[in-house]
């Protein structure tokens, strides 16, 4: 009967050891699964962050291109304004010259009238 008890006791100890090993293995597997899941979550977040960063970079590049275009357009507008101002100055000079020409034409007409009057006076004097 002692052998049976010893066998039974040994069986219980072995069973307890196996159960302990199984629990230990299950805990290890659970911790490995948790670590793997955390790694996957980090990888997923990292991928999302990469995608987000890429989209931010693309948006930044688009904004920089738009800003460069706007700056170029502003520069072009400034150049056009300078040309318009030069043209306005030239038109003012032309207008001034036309006014002087008009004044000279009036003086010439007056001189012509005086010349005609003089010619008539000479005619009258000869008569």
PDB file of C-alpha atoms in Angstrom:
ATOM      1  CA  UNK A   1       0.000   0.000   0.000  1.00  0.00           C
ATOM      2  CA  UNK A   2       2.953   2.264   0.637  1.00  0.00           C
ATOM      3  CA  UNK A   3       3.949   1.871  -2.983  1.00  0.00           C
ATOM      4  CA  UNK A   4       0.506   2.935  -4.086  1.00  0.00           C
ATOM      5  CA  UNK A   5       0.654   6.000  -1.869  1.00  0.00           C
ATOM      6  CA  UNK A   6       4.113   6.812  -3.094  1.00  0.00           C
ATOM      7  CA  UNK A   7       3.003   6.325  -6.680  1.00  0.00           C
ATOM      8  CA  UNK A   8      -0.069   8.418  -6.058  1.00  0.00           C
ATOM      9  CA  UNK A   9       2.004  11.110  -4.339  1.00  0.00           C
ATOM     10  CA  UNK A  10       4.526  11.077  -7.169  1.00  0.00           C
ATOM     11  CA  UNK A  11       1.746  11.272  -9.726  1.00  0.00           C
ATOM     12  CA  UNK A  12       0.239  14.227  -7.892  1.00  0.00           C
ATOM     13  CA  UNK A  13       3.634  15.960  -7.737  1.00  0.00           C
ATOM     14  CA  UNK A  14       4.267  15.276 -11.417  1.00  0.00           C
ATOM     15  CA  UNK A  15       0.800  16.489 -12.297  1.00  0.00           C
ATOM     16  CA  UNK A  16       1.325  19.607 -10.190  1.00  0.00           C
ATOM     17  CA  UNK A  17       4.685  20.203 -11.916  1.00  0.00           C
ATOM     18  CA  UNK A  18       3.139  19.726 -15.352  1.00  0.00           C
ATOM     19  CA  UNK A  19       0.309  22.057 -14.457  1.00  0.00           C
ATOM     20  CA  UNK A  20       2.827  24.585 -13.191  1.00  0.00           C
ATOM     21  CA  UNK A  21       4.846  24.211 -16.392  1.00  0.00           C
ATOM     22  CA  UNK A  22       1.680  24.566 -18.455  1.00  0.00           C
ATOM     23  CA  UNK A  23       0.717  27.703 -16.527  1.00  0.00           C
ATOM     24  CA  UNK A  24       4.240  29.024 -16.962  1.00  0.00           C
ATOM     25  CA  UNK A  25       4.137  28.223 -20.702  1.00  0.00           C
ATOM     26  CA  UNK A  26       0.706  29.828 -20.984  1.00  0.00           C
ATOM     27  CA  UNK A  27       1.966  32.931 -19.179  1.00  0.00           C
ATOM     28  CA  UNK A  28       5.011  33.055 -21.450  1.00  0.00           C
ATOM     29  CA  UNK A  29       2.834  32.654 -24.535  1.00  0.00           C
ATOM     30  CA  UNK A  30       0.438  35.304 -23.259  1.00  0.00           C
ATOM     31  CA  UNK A  31       3.278  37.741 -22.587  1.00  0.00           C
ATOM     32  CA  UNK A  32       4.766  36.994 -26.028  1.00  0.00           C
ATOM     33  CA  UNK A  33       1.339  37.602 -27.598  1.00  0.00           C
ATOM     34  CA  UNK A  34       0.989  40.863 -25.687  1.00  0.00           C
ATOM     35  CA  UNK A  35       4.460  41.979 -26.793  1.00  0.00           C
ATOM     36  CA  UNK A  36       3.691  41.008 -30.407  1.00  0.00           C
ATOM     37  CA  UNK A  37       0.404  42.885 -30.278  1.00  0.00           C
ATOM     38  CA  UNK A  38       2.134  45.961 -28.850  1.00  0.00           C
ATOM     39  CA  UNK A  39       4.764  45.740 -31.588  1.00  0.00           C
ATOM     40  CA  UNK A  40       2.043  45.452 -34.230  1.00  0.00           C
ATOM     41  CA  UNK A  41       0.240  48.436 -32.728  1.00  0.00           C
ATOM     42  CA  UNK A  42       3.496  50.415 -32.713  1.00  0.00           C
ATOM     43  CA  UNK A  43       4.190  49.355 -36.300  1.00  0.00           C
ATOM     44  CA  UNK A  44       0.647  50.312 -37.275  1.00  0.00           C
ATOM     45  CA  UNK A  45       1.040  53.675 -35.541  1.00  0.00           C
ATOM     46  CA  UNK A  46       4.441  54.134 -37.129  1.00  0.00           C
ATOM     47  CA  UNK A  47       2.950  53.424 -40.570  1.00  0.00           C
ATOM     48  CA  UNK A  48       0.109  55.844 -39.865  1.00  0.00           C
ATOM     49  CA  UNK A  49       2.631  58.423 -38.675  1.00  0.00           C
ATOM     50  CA  UNK A  50       4.681  57.891 -41.835  1.00  0.00           C
ATOM     51  CA  UNK A  51       1.599  58.328 -44.006  1.00  0.00           C
ATOM     52  CA  UNK A  52       0.582  61.393 -42.027  1.00  0.00           C
ATOM     53  CA  UNK A  53       4.102  62.828 -42.236  1.00  0.00           C
ATOM     54  CA  UNK A  54       4.214  62.163 -45.975  1.00  0.00           C
ATOM     55  CA  UNK A  55       0.896  63.920 -46.474  1.00  0.00           C
ATOM     56  CA  UNK A  56       2.099  66.836 -44.342  1.00  0.00           C
ATOM     57  CA  UNK A  57       5.312  67.008 -46.378  1.00  0.00           C
ATOM     58  CA  UNK A  58       3.305  66.918 -49.615  1.00  0.00           C
ATOM     59  CA  UNK A  59       1.029  69.680 -48.332  1.00  0.00           C
ATOM     60  CA  UNK A  60       4.086  71.695 -47.279  1.00  0.00           C
ATOM     61  CA  UNK A  61       5.621  71.223 -50.720  1.00  0.00           C
ATOM     62  CA  UNK A  62       2.355  72.310 -52.362  1.00  0.00           C
ATOM     63  CA  UNK A  63       2.182  75.359 -50.111  1.00  0.00           C
ATOM     64  CA  UNK A  64       5.803  76.206 -50.915  1.00  0.00           C
ATOM     65  CA  UNK A  65       5.091  75.898 -54.644  1.00  0.00           C
ATOM     66  CA  UNK A  66       1.987  78.064 -54.294  1.00  0.00           C
ATOM     67  CA  UNK A  67       3.947  80.594 -52.241  1.00  0.00           C
ATOM     68  CA  UNK A  68       6.704  80.676 -54.882  1.00  0.00           C
ATOM     69  CA  UNK A  69       4.100  81.187 -57.621  1.00  0.00           C
ATOM     70  CA  UNK A  70       2.452  83.984 -55.649  1.00  0.00           C
ATOM     71  CA  UNK A  71       5.809  85.652 -55.032  1.00  0.00           C
ATOM     72  CA  UNK A  72       6.645  85.365 -58.735  1.00  0.00           C
ATOM     73  CA  UNK A  73       3.250  86.824 -59.640  1.00  0.00           C
ATOM     74  CA  UNK A  74       3.802  89.702 -57.222  1.00  0.00           C
ATOM     75  CA  UNK A  75       7.215  90.321 -58.737  1.00  0.00           C
ATOM     76  CA  UNK A  76       5.672  90.291 -62.225  1.00  0.00           C
ATOM     77  CA  UNK A  77       2.983  92.729 -61.066  1.00  0.00           C
ATOM     78  CA  UNK A  78       5.622  95.069 -59.638  1.00  0.00           C
ATOM     79  CA  UNK A  79       7.502  94.994 -62.951  1.00  0.00           C
ATOM     80  CA  UNK A  80       4.276  95.728 -64.823  1.00  0.00           C
ATOM     81  CA  UNK A  81       3.534  98.609 -62.443  1.00  0.00           C
ATOM     82  CA  UNK A  82       6.986 100.055 -63.168  1.00  0.00           C
ATOM     83  CA  UNK A  83       6.358  99.778 -66.910  1.00  0.00           C
ATOM     84  CA  UNK A  84       2.912 101.368 -66.539  1.00  0.00           C
ATOM     85  CA  UNK A  85       4.406 104.219 -64.518  1.00  0.00           C
ATOM     86  CA  UNK A  86       7.087 104.763 -67.173  1.00  0.00           C
ATOM     87  CA  UNK A  87       4.401 104.757 -69.850  1.00  0.00           C
ATOM     88  CA  UNK A  88       2.329 107.258 -67.857  1.00  0.00           C
ATOM     89  CA  UNK A  89       5.353 109.545 -67.564  1.00  0.00           C
ATOM     90  CA  UNK A  90       5.908 109.230 -71.312  1.00  0.00           C
ATOM     91  CA  UNK A  91       2.238 110.024 -71.968  1.00  0.00           C
ATOM     92  CA  UNK A  92       2.499 113.065 -69.709  1.00  0.00           C
ATOM     93  CA  UNK A  93       5.522 114.232 -71.706  1.00  0.00           C
ATOM     94  CA  UNK A  94       3.687 113.591 -74.966  1.00  0.00           C
ATOM     95  CA  UNK A  95       0.661 115.500 -73.669  1.00  0.00           C
ATOM     96  CA  UNK A  96       2.903 118.378 -72.605  1.00  0.00           C
ATOM     97  CA  UNK A  97       4.593 118.367 -76.018  1.00  0.00           C
ATOM     98  CA  UNK A  98       1.199 118.321 -77.731  1.00  0.00           C
ATOM     99  CA  UNK A  99       0.091 121.291 -75.643  1.00  0.00           C
ATOM    100  CA  UNK A 100       3.274 123.173 -76.571  1.00  0.00           C
ATOM    101  CA  UNK A 101       2.692 122.260 -80.209  1.00  0.00           C
ATOM    102  CA  UNK A 102      -0.890 123.500 -79.952  1.00  0.00           C
ATOM    103  CA  UNK A 103       0.359 126.761 -78.424  1.00  0.00           C
ATOM    104  CA  UNK A 104       2.908 127.114 -81.250  1.00  0.00           C
ATOM    105  CA  UNK A 105       0.202 126.475 -83.831  1.00  0.00           C
ATOM    106  CA  UNK A 106      -1.932 129.214 -82.261  1.00  0.00           C
ATOM    107  CA  UNK A 107       1.026 131.606 -82.317  1.00  0.00           C
ATOM    108  CA  UNK A 108       1.667 130.677 -85.940  1.00  0.00           C
ATOM    109  CA  UNK A 109      -1.966 131.330 -86.785  1.00  0.00           C
ATOM    110  CA  UNK A 110      -1.728 134.700 -85.032  1.00  0.00           C
ATOM    111  CA  UNK A 111       1.453 135.486 -86.948  1.00  0.00           C
ATOM    112  CA  UNK A 112      -0.216 134.411 -90.164  1.00  0.00           C
ATOM    113  CA  UNK A 113      -3.157 136.664 -89.355  1.00  0.00           C
ATOM    114  CA  UNK A 114      -0.730 139.501 -88.585  1.00  0.00           C
ATOM    115  CA  UNK A 115       1.118 138.792 -91.817  1.00  0.00           C
ATOM    116  CA  UNK A 116      -2.154 138.970 -93.738  1.00  0.00           C
ATOM    117  CA  UNK A 117      -3.078 142.174 -91.947  1.00  0.00           C
ATOM    118  CA  UNK A 118       0.349 143.562 -92.810  1.00  0.00           C
ATOM    119  CA  UNK A 119      -0.092 142.541 -96.424  1.00  0.00           C
ATOM    120  CA  UNK A 120      -3.463 144.294 -96.526  1.00  0.00           C
ATOM    121  CA  UNK A 121      -1.971 147.411 -94.971  1.00  0.00           C
ATOM    122  CA  UNK A 122       0.811 147.426 -97.543  1.00  0.00           C
ATOM    123  CA  UNK A 123      -1.800 147.083-100.260  1.00  0.00           C
ATOM    124  CA  UNK A 124      -3.755 149.965 -98.831  1.00  0.00           C
ATOM    125  CA  UNK A 125      -0.622 152.050 -98.570  1.00  0.00           C
ATOM    126  CA  UNK A 126       0.245 151.401-102.174  1.00  0.00           C
ATOM    127  CA  UNK A 127      -3.168 152.531-103.261  1.00  0.00           C
TER     128      UNK A 127
END
